[in-house]
PDB file of C-alpha atoms in Angstrom:
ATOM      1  CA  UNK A   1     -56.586 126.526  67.971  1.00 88.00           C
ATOM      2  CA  UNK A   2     -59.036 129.510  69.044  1.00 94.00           C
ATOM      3  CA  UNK A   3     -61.867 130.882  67.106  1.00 96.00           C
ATOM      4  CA  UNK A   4     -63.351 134.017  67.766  1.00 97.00           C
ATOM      5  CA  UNK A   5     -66.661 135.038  66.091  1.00 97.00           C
ATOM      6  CA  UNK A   6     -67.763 139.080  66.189  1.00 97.00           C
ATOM      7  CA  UNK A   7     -71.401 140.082  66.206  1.00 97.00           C
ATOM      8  CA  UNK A   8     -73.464 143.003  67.152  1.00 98.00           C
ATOM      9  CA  UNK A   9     -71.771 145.807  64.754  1.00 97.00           C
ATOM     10  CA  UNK A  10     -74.821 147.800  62.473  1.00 97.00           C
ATOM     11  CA  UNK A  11     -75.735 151.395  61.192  1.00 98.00           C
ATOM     12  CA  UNK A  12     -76.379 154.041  63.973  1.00 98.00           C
ATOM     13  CA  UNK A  13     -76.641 157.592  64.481  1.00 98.00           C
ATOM     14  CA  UNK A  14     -73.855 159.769  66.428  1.00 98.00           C
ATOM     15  CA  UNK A  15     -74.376 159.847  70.195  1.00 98.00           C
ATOM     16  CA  UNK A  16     -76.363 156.032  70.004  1.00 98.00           C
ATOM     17  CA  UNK A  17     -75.168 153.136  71.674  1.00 98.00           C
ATOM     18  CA  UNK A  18     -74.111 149.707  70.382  1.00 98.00           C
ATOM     19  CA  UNK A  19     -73.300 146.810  71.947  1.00 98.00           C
ATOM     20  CA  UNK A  20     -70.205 143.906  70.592  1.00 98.00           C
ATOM     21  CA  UNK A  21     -70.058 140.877  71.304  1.00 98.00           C
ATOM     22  CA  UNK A  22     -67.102 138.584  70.584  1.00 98.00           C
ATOM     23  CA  UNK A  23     -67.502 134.367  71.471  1.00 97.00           C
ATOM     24  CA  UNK A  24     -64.282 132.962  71.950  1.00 97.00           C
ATOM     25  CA  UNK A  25     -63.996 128.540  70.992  1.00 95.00           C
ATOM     26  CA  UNK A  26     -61.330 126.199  71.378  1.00 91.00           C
ATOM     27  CA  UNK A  27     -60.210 124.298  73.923  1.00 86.00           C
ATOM     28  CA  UNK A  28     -56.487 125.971  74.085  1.00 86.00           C
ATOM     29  CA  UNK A  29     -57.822 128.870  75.531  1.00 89.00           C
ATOM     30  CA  UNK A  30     -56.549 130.262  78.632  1.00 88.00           C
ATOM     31  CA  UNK A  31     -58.639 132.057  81.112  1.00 85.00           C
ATOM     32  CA  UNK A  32     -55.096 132.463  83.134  1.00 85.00           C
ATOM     33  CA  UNK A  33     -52.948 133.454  80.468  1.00 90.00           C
ATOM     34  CA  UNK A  34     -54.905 135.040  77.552  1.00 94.00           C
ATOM     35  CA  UNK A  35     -56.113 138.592  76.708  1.00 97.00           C
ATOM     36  CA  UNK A  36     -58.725 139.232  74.378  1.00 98.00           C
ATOM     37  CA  UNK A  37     -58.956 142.518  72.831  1.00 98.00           C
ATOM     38  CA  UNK A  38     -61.084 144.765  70.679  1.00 98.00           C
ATOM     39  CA  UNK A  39     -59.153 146.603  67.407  1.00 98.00           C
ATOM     40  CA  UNK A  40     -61.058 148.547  64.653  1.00 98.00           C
ATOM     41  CA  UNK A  41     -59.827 149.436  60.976  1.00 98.00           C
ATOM     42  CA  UNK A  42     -61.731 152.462  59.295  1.00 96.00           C
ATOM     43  CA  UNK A  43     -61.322 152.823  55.690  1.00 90.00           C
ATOM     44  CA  UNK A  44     -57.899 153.826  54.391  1.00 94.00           C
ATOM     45  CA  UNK A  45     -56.269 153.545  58.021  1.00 96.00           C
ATOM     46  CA  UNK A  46     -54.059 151.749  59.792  1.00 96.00           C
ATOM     47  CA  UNK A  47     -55.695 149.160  62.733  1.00 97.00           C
ATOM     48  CA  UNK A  48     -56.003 150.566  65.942  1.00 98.00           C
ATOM     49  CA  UNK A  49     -56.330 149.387  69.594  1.00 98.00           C
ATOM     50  CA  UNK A  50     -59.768 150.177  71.206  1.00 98.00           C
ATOM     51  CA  UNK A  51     -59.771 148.154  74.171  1.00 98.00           C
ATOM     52  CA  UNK A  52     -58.767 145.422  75.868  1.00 98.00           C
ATOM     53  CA  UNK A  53     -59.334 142.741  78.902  1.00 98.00           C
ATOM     54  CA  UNK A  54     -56.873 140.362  80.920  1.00 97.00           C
ATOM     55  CA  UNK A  55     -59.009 137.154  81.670  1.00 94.00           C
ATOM     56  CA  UNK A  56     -58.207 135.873  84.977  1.00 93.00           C
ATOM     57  CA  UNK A  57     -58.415 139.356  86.836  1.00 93.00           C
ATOM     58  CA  UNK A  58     -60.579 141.159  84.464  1.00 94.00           C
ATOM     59  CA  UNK A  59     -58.194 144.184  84.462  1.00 96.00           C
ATOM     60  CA  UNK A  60     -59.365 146.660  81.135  1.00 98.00           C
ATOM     61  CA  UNK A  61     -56.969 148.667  78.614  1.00 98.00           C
ATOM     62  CA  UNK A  62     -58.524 151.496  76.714  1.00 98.00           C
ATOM     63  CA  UNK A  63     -57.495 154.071  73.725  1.00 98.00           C
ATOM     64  CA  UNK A  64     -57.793 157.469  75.025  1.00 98.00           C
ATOM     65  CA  UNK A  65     -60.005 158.046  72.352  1.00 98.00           C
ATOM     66  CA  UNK A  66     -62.513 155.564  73.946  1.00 98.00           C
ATOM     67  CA  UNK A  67     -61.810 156.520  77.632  1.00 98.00           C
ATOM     68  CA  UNK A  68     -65.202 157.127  79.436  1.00 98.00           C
ATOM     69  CA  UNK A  69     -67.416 156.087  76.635  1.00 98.00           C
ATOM     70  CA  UNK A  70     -66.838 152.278  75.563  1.00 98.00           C
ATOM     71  CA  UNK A  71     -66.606 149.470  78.274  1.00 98.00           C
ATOM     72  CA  UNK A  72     -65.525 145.877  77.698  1.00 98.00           C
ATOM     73  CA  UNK A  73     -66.336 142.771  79.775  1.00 98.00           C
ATOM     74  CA  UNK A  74     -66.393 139.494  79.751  1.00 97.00           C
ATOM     75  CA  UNK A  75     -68.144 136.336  80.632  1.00 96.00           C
ATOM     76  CA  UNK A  76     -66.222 133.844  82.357  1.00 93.00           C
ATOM     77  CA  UNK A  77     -69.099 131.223  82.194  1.00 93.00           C
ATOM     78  CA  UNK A  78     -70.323 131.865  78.349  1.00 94.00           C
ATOM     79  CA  UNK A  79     -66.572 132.445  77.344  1.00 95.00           C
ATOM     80  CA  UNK A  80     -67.772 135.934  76.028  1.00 97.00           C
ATOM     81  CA  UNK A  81     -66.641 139.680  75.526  1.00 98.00           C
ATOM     82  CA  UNK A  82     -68.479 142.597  74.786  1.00 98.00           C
ATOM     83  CA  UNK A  83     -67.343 146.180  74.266  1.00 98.00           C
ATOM     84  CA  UNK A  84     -70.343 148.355  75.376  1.00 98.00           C
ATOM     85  CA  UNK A  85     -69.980 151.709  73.482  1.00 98.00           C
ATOM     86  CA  UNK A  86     -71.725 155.227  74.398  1.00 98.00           C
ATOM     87  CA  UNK A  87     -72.044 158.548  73.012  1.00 98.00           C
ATOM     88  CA  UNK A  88     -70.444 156.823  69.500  1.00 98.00           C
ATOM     89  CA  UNK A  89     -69.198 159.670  67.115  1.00 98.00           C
ATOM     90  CA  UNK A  90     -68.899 159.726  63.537  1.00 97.00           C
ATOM     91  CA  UNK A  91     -65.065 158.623  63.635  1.00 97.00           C
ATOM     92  CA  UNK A  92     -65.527 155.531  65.484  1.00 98.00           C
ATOM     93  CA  UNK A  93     -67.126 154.079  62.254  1.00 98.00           C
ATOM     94  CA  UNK A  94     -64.439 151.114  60.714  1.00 98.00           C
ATOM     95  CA  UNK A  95     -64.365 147.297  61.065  1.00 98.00           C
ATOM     96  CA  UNK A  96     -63.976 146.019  64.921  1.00 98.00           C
ATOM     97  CA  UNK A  97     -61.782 142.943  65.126  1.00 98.00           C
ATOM     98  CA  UNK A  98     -61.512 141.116  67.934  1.00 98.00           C
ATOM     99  CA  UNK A  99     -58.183 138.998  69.047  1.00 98.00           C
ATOM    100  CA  UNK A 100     -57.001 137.417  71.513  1.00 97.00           C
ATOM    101  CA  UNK A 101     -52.878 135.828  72.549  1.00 95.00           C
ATOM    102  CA  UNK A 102     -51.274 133.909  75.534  1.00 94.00           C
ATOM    103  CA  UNK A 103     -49.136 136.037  77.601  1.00 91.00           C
ATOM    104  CA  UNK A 104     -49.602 139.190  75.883  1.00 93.00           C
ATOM    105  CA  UNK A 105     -47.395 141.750  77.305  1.00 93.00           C
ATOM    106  CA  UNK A 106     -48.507 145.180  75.409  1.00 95.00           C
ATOM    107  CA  UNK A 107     -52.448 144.829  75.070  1.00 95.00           C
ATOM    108  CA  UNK A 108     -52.182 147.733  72.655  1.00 96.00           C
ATOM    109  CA  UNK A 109     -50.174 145.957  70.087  1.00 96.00           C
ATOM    110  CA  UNK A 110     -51.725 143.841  67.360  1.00 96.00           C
ATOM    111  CA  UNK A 111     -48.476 141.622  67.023  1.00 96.00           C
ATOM    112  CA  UNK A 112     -48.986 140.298  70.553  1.00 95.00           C
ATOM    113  CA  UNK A 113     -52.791 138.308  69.573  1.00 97.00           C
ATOM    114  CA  UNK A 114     -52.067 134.990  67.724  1.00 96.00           C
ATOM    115  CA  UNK A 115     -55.990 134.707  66.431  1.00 97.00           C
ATOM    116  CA  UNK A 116     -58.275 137.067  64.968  1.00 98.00           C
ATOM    117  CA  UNK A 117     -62.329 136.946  64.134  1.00 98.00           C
ATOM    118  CA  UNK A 118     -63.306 138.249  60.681  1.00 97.00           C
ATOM    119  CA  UNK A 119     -64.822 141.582  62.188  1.00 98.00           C
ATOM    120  CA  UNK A 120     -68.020 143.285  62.188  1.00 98.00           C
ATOM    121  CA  UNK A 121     -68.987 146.854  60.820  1.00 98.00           C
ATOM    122  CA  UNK A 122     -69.795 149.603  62.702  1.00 98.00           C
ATOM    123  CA  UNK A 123     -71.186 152.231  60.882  1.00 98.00           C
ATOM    124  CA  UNK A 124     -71.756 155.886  62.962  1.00 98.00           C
ATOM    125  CA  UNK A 125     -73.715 158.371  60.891  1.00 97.00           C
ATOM    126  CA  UNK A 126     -73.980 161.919  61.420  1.00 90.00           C
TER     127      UNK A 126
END
């Protein structure tokens, strides 16, 4: 069982910065197998992919309509990810979820993560 708890969302104005933050617990976790990713829901859409990391190599998976302005990491030692956004606009507001799945082959698909946090809001104001 894995638990992943989101913080760092808030209210901010377009072309700020916020920083997420997304702890990951449970002992099944694998730093060789899993993927942990970032997904956001604004009102009356669909969830989306935003971005995404591999754990044991660190390689990164981003929407196009994140490309150049959000950047996730991790921490190997603090079992930790943050997504590091820039120059937010007004339709990056919605809930960001993060997940995270063994063996994941498509990062950008939700079906592939087995657990999910319960989200924090990110609100981009213009």
């Amino acid at each position: 069982q894995v638990r992943l708890v989101e913080s760092g969302g808030g209210l901010v104005q377009v072309g700020d910065s916020l920083r997420l933050n997304c702890e990951v617990f449970g002992r099944t976790f694998n730093r060789y197998r899993n993927t942990v990713g970032w997904f956001r829901q604004a009102p009356g859409k669909e969830r989306e992919f935003v971005a995404a990391i591999r754990w044991e190599y660190g390689t990164t998976e981003y929407a196009d309509s994140v490309k150049g302005r959000f950047t996730i990491s991790r921490d190997n030692s603090k079992l930790t990810v943050d997504l590091q956004m820039n120059s937010l606009k007004s339709e990056d507001t919605g809930i960001y979820f993060c997940a995270t799945g063994r063996n994941v082959a498509s990062a950008m698909m939700s079906s592939g993560y087995d657990y999910w946090g319960q989200g924090t809001q990110v609100t981009v104001s213009s």
